Short mmCIF file of C-alpha atoms in Angstrom, two decimals:
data_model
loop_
_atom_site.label_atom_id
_atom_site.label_comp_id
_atom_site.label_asym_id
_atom_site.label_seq_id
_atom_site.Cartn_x
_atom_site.Cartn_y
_atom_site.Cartn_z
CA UNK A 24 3.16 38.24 87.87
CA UNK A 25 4.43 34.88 86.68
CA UNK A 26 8.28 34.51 87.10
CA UNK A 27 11.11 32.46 85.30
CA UNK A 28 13.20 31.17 87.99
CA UNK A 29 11.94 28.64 90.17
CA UNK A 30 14.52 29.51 92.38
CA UNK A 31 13.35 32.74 93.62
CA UNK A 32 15.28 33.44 96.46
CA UNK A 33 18.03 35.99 96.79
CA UNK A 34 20.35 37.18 99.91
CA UNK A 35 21.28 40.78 99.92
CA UNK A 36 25.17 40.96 100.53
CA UNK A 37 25.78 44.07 102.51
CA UNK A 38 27.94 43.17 105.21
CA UNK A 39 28.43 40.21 107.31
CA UNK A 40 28.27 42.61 110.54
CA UNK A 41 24.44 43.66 110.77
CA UNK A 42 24.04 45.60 107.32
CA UNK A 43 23.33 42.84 104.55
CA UNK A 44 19.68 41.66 103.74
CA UNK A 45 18.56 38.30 103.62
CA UNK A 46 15.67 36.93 101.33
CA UNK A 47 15.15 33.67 101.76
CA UNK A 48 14.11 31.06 99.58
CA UNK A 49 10.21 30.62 98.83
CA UNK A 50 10.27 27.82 96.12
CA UNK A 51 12.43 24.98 96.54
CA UNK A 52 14.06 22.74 93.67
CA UNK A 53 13.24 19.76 93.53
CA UNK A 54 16.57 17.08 93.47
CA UNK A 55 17.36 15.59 90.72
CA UNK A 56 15.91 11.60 89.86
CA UNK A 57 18.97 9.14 89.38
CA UNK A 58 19.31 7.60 86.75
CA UNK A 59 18.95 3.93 86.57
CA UNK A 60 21.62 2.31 84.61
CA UNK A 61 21.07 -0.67 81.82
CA UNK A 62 23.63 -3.44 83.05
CA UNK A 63 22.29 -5.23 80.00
CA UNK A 64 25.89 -6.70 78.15
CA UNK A 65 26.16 -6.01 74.36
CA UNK A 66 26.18 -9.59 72.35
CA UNK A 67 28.62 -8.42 69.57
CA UNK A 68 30.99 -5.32 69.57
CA UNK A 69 32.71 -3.74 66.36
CA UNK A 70 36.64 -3.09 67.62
CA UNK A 71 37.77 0.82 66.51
CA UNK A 72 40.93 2.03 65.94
CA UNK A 73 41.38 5.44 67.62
CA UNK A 74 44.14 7.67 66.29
CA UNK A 75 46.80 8.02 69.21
CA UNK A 76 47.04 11.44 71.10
CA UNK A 77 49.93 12.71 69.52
CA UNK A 78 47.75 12.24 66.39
CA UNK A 79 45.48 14.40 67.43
CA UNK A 80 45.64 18.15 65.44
CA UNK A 81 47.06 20.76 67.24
CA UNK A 82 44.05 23.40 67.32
CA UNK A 83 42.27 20.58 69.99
CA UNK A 84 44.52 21.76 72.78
CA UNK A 85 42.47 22.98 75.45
CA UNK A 86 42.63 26.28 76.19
CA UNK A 87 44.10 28.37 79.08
CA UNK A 88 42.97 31.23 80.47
CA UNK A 89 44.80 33.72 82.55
CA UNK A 90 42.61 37.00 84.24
CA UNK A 91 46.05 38.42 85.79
CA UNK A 92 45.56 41.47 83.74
CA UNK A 93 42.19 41.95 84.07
CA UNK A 94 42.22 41.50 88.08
CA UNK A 95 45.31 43.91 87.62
CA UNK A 96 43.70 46.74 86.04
CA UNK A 97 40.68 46.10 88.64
CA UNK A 98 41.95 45.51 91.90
CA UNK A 99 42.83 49.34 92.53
CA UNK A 100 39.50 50.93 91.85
CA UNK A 101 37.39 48.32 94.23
CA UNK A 102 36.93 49.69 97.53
CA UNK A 103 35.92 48.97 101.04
CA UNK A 104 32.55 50.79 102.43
CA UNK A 105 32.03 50.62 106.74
CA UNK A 106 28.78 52.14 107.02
CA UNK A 107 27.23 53.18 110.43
CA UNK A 108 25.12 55.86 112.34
CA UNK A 109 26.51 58.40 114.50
CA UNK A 110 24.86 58.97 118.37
CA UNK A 111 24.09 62.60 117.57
CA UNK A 112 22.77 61.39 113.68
CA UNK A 113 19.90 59.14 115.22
CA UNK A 114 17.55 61.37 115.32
CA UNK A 115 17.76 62.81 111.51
CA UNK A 116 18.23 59.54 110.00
CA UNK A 117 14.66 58.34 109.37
CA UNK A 118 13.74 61.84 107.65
CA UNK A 119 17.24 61.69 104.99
CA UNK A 120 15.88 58.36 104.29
CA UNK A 121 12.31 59.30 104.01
CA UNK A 122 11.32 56.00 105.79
CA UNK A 123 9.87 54.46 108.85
CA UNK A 124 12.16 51.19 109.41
CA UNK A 125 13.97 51.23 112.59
CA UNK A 126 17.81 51.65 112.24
CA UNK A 127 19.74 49.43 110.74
CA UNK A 128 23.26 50.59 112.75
CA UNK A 129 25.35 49.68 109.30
CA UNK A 130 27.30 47.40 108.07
CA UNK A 131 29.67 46.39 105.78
CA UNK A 132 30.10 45.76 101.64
CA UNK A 133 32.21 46.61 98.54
CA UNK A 134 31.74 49.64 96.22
CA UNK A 135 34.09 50.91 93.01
CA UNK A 136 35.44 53.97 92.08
CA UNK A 137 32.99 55.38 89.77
CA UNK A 138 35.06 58.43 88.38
CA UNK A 139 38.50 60.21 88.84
CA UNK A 140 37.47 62.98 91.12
CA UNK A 141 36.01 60.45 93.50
CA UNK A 142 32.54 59.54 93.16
CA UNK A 143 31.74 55.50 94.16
CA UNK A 144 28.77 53.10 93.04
CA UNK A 145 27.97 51.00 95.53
CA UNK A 146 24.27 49.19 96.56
CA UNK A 147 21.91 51.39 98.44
CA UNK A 148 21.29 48.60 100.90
CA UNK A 149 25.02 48.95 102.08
CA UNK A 150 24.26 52.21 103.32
CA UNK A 151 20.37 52.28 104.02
CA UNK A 152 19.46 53.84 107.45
CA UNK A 153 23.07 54.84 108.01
CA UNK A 154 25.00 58.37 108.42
CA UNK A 155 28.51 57.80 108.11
CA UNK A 156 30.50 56.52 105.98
CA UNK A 157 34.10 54.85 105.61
CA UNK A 158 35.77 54.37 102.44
CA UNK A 159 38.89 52.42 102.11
CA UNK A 160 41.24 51.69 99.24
CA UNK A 161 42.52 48.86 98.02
CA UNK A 162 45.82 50.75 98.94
CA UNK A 163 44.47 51.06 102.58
CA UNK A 164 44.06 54.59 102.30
CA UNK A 165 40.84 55.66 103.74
CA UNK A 166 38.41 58.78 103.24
CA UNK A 167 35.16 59.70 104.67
CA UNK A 168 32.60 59.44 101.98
CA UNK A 169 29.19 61.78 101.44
CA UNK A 170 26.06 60.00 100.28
CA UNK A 171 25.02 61.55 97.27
CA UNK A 172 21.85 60.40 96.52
CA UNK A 173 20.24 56.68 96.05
CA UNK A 174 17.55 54.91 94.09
CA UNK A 175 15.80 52.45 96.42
CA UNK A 176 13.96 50.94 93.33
CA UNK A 177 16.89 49.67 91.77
CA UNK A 178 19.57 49.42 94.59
CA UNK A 179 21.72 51.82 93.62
CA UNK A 180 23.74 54.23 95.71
CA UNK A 181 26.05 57.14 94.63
CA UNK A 182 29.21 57.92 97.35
CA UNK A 183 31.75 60.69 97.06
CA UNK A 184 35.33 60.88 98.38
CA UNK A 185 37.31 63.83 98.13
CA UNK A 186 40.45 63.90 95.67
CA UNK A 187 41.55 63.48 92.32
CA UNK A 188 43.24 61.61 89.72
CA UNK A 189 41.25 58.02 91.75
CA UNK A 190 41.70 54.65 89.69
CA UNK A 191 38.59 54.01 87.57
CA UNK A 192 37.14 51.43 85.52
CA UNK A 193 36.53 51.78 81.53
CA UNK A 194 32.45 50.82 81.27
CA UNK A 195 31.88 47.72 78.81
CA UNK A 196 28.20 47.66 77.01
CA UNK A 197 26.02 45.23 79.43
CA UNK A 198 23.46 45.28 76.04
CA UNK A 199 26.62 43.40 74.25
CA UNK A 200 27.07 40.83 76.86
CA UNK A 201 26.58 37.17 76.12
CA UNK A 202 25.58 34.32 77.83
CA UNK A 203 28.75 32.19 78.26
CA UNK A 204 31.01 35.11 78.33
CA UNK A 205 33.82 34.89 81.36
CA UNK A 206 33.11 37.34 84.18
CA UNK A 207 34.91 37.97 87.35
CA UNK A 208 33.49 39.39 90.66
CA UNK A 209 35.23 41.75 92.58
CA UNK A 210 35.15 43.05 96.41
CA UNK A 211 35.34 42.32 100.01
CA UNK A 212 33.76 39.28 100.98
CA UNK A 213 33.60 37.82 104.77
CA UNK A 214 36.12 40.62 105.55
CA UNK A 215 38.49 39.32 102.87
CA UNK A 216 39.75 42.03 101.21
CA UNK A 217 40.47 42.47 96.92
CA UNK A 218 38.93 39.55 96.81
CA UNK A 219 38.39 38.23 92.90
CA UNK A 220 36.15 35.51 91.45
CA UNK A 221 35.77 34.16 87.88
CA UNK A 222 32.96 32.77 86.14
CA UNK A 223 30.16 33.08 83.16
CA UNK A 224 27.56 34.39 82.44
CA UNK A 225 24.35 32.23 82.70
CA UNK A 226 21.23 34.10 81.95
CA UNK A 227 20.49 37.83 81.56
CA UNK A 228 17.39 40.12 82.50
CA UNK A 229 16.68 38.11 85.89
CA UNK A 230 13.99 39.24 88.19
CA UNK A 231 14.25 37.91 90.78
CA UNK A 232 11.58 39.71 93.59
CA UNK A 233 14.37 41.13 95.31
CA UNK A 234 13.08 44.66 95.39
CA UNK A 235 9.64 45.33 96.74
CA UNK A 236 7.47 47.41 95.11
CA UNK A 237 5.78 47.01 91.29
CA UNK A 238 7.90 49.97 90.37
CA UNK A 239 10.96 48.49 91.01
CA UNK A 240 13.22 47.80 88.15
CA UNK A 241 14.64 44.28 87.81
CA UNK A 242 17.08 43.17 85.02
CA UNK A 243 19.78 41.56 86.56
CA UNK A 244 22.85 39.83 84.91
CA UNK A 245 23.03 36.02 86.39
CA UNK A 246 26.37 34.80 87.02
CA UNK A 247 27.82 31.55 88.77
CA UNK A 248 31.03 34.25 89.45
CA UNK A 249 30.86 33.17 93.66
CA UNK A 250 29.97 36.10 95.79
CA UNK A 251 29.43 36.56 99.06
CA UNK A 252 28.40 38.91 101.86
CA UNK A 253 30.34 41.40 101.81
CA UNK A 254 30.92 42.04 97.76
CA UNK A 255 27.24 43.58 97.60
CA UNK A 256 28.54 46.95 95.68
CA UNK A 257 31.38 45.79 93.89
CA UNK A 258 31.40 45.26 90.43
CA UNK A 259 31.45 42.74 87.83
CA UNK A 260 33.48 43.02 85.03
CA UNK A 261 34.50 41.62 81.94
CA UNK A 262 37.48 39.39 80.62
CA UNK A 263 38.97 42.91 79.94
CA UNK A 264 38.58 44.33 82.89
CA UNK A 265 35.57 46.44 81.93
CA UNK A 266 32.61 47.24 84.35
CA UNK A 267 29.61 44.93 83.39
CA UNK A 268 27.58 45.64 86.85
CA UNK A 269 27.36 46.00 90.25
CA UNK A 270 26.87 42.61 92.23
CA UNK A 271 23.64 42.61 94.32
CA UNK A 272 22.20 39.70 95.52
CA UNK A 273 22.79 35.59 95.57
CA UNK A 274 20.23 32.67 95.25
CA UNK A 275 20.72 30.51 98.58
CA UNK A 276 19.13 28.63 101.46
CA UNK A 277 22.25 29.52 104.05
CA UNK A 278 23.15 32.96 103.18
CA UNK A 279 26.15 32.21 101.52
CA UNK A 280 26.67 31.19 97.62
CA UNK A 281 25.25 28.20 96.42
CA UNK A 282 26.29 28.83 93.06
CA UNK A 283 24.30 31.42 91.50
CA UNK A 284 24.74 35.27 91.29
CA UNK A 285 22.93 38.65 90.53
CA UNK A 286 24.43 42.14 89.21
CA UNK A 287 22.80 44.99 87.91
CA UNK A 288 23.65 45.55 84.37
CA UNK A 289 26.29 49.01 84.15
CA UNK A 290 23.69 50.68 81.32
CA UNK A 291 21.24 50.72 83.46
CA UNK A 292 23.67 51.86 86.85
CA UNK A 293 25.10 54.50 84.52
CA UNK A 294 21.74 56.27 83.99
CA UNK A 295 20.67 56.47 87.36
CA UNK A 296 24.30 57.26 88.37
CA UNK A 297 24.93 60.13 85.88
CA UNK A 298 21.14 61.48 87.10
CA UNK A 299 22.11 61.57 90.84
CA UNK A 300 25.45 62.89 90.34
CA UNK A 301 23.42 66.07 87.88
CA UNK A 302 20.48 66.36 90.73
CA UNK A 303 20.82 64.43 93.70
CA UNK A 304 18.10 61.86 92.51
CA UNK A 305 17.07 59.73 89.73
CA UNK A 306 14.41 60.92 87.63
CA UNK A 307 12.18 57.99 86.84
CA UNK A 308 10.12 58.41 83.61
CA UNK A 309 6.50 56.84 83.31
CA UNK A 310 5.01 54.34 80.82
CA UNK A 311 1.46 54.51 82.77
CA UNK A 312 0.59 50.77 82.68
CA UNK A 313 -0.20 47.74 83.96
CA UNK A 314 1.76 44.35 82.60
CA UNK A 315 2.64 41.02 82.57
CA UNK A 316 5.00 38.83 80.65
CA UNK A 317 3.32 36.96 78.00
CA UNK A 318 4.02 32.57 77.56
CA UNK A 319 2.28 30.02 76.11
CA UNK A 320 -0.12 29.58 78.72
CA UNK A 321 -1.82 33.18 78.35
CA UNK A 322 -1.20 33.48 74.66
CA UNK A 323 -3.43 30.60 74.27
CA UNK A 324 -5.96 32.41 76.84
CA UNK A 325 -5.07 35.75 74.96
CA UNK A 326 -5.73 33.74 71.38
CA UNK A 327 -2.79 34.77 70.22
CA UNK A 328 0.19 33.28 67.66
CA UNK A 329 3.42 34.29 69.57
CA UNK A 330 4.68 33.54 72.91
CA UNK A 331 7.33 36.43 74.07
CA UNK A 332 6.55 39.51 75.27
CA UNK A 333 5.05 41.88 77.56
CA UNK A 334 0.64 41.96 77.86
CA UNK A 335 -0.27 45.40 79.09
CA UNK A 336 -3.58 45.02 81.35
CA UNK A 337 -4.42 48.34 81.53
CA UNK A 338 -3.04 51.98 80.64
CA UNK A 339 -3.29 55.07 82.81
CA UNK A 340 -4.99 57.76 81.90
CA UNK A 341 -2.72 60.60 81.30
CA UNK A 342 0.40 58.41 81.26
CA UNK A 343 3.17 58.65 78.32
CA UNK A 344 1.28 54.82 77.36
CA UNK A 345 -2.33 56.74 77.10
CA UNK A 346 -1.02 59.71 75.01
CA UNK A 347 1.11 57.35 72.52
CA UNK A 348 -1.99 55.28 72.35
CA UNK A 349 -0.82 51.75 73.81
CA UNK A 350 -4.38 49.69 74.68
CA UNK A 351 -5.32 47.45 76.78
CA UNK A 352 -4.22 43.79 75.03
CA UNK A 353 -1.47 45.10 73.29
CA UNK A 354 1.77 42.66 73.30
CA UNK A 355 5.05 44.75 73.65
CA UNK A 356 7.84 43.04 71.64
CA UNK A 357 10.31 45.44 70.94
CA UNK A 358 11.56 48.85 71.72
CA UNK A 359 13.94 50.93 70.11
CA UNK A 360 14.73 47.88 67.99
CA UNK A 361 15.89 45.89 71.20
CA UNK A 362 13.58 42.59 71.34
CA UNK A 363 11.46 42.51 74.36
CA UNK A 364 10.60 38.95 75.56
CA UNK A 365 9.74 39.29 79.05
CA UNK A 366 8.72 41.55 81.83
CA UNK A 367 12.46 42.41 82.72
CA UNK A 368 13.74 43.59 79.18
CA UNK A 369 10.73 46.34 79.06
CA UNK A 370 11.15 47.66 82.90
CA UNK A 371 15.15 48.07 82.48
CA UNK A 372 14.63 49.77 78.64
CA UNK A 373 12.02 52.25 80.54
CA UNK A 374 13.94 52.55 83.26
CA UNK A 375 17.25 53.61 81.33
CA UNK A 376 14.95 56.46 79.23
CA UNK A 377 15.12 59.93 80.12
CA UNK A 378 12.02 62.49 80.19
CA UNK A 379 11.27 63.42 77.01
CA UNK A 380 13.19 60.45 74.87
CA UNK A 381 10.63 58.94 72.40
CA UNK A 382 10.80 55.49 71.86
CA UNK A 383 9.67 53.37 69.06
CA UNK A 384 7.52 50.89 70.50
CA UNK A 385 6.68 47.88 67.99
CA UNK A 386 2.65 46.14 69.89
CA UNK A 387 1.28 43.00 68.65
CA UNK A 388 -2.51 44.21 67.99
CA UNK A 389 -5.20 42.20 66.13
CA UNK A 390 -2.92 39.87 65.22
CA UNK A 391 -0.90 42.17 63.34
CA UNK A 392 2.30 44.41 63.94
CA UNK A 393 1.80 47.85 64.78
CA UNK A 394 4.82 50.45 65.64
CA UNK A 395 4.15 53.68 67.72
CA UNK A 396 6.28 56.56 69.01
CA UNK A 397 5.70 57.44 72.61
CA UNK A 398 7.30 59.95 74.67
CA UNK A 399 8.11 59.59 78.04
CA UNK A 400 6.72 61.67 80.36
CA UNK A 401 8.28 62.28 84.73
CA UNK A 402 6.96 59.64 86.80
CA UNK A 403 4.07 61.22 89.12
CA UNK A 404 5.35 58.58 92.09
CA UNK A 405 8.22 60.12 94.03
#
């Protein structure tokens, strides 16, 4: 499955104390050439008068920028999250996690306050093969959290702390974000607490292989916001103070930032959040198929005339894709009106559907535009 980044590597950023994930870097860039400069002299130069500063209009001032408020309205619903495994929990661990890894014995990472009665997003690799659970405010209050329920395939983890009336954050619309648009990065990094970042954003719908699995959902928002270990959990938000994500993961050869960073857009968080608050668990829906994203390379193989958007391979039988009638060679490039140009942008608009939504699917088929309604069907892999 051919990716966009060249840089492909991403560190997880549980804790600094045993519970963060490392993934380090398979693909190297390459520096950069200098440049080699022409000393050549010019033989004749035209003189220009240049109007003097205080001639210049007003309106070119550069701008300031102040997040005070933002970081204000923030600050109080970012928490702390100690995660760990009881003596007497050892031996039920493996079976609430429904894997076979040995035990992690915790760590440490950020979280945010989700809703007023106390429930708190955080990643699921802050608390994966743990027990117990420590919340603490960013008033130092602390409260022994439940886990909820998780969703390994995207990194998601629901907590709950008892109480009411909690500080929460207004959600912004993570479809509506721009590239460019100022961002700032909240949590606990390298045990310093209410810690806050700024930056932009730089791309959207990253993959970035961070997740194993070819069910795992991808999309990330890419941000040079610094984060650290430590801030896996806490959430990115907007110049307003709105939650835009939940920071994940970091490109880097040492572990620490090197200038780029990952969150998982807030539509798709709030769908699998809202799910396991309702059940316990997020219930995936199925498209049935097997894809690619489509460049120039294979739409010159594939004899096609456009370049963006998602080749399905093959479609399984039975699947939502089979009974809407997708085929194998079909080009996905937009659902729902939302333009799909790569493999990213169709796995997070699946993966934010709910069983029995119908989508309007527009395929590129015999070199011609065809638009179906499919609906989605439970996933059969649990």
């Amino acid at each position: 499955m051919k990716q966009f980044l060249s840089l492909l590597a991403a560190a997880a950023l549980g804790g600094i104390l045993g519970g963060g994930l490392v993934y380090h870097q398979i693909a190297a860039i390459a520096a950069p050439t200098p440049v080699e400069l022409m000393e050549q002299a010019p033989t004749s130069a035209r003189l220009v008068s240049l109007p003097a500063v205080t001639d210049l209009p007003s309106q070119l001032a550069a701008p300031t920028f102040d997040f005070s408020e933002a970081a204000h309205l923030v600050t109080p619903a970012v928490v702390h999250i100690q995660a760990s495994v009881t003596s007497e929990g050892k031996e039920g661990i493996k079976a609430m996690f429904d894997r076979n890894s040995p035990l992690q014995g915790g760590g440490e990472g950020s979280g945010v306050i989700y809703t007023s009665n106390g429930y708190v997003l955080t990643n699921h690799h802050v608390i994966e093969g743990t027990n117990k659970v420590e919340v603490t405010l960013n008033n130092n209050s602390k409260y022994a959290a439940e886990i909820v329920g998780y969703d390994e395939k995207t990194d998601i983890a629901v907590l709950k702390i008892e109480g009411e009336n909690f500080p929460y954050l207004e959600l912004a619309d993570s479809d509506l974000a721009e590239i460019g648009q100022w961002v700032l990065a909240v949590g606990n990094p390298l045990d310093l607490n209410s810690t806050v970042t700024a930056g932009i954003i730089s791309a959207k719908g990253r993959s970035i292989e961070l997740i194993p699995g070819r069910d795992a959902i991808e999309s990330f928002i890419q941000t040079d916001a610094a984060v650290n270990p430590g801030n896996s959990g806490g959430p990115l938000v907007d110049a307003e103070g709105r939650l835009l994500g939940i920071n994940t993961a970091i490109a880097t050869r040492t572990g620490l930032f090197q200038g780029y960073s990952f969150a998982i857009p807030i539509n798709l968080v709030q769908r699998i959040a809202d799910d396991i608050i309702e059940t316990g668990s997020f219930r995936r829906v199925f498209l049935g198929v097997d894809i690619y994203s489509l460049d120039a390379e294979s739409a010159a193989n594939l004899g096609v005339n456009i370049n963006q958007g998602v080749v399905i391979e093959a479609v399984q039988s039975g699947s939502s894709a089979a009974q809407g009638s997708l085929q194998a060679g079909d080009i996905v490039v937009e659902i729902n009106g939302r333009t799909v140009r790569s493999l990213p942008d169709l796995t997070e608009i699946i993966g934010r559907s709910r069983i029995g939504d119908v989508l309007e699917i527009k395929v590129y088929r015999d070199q011609a535009y065809l638009d179906l309604a499919i609906e989605m069907l439970e996933s059969v892999d649990k």
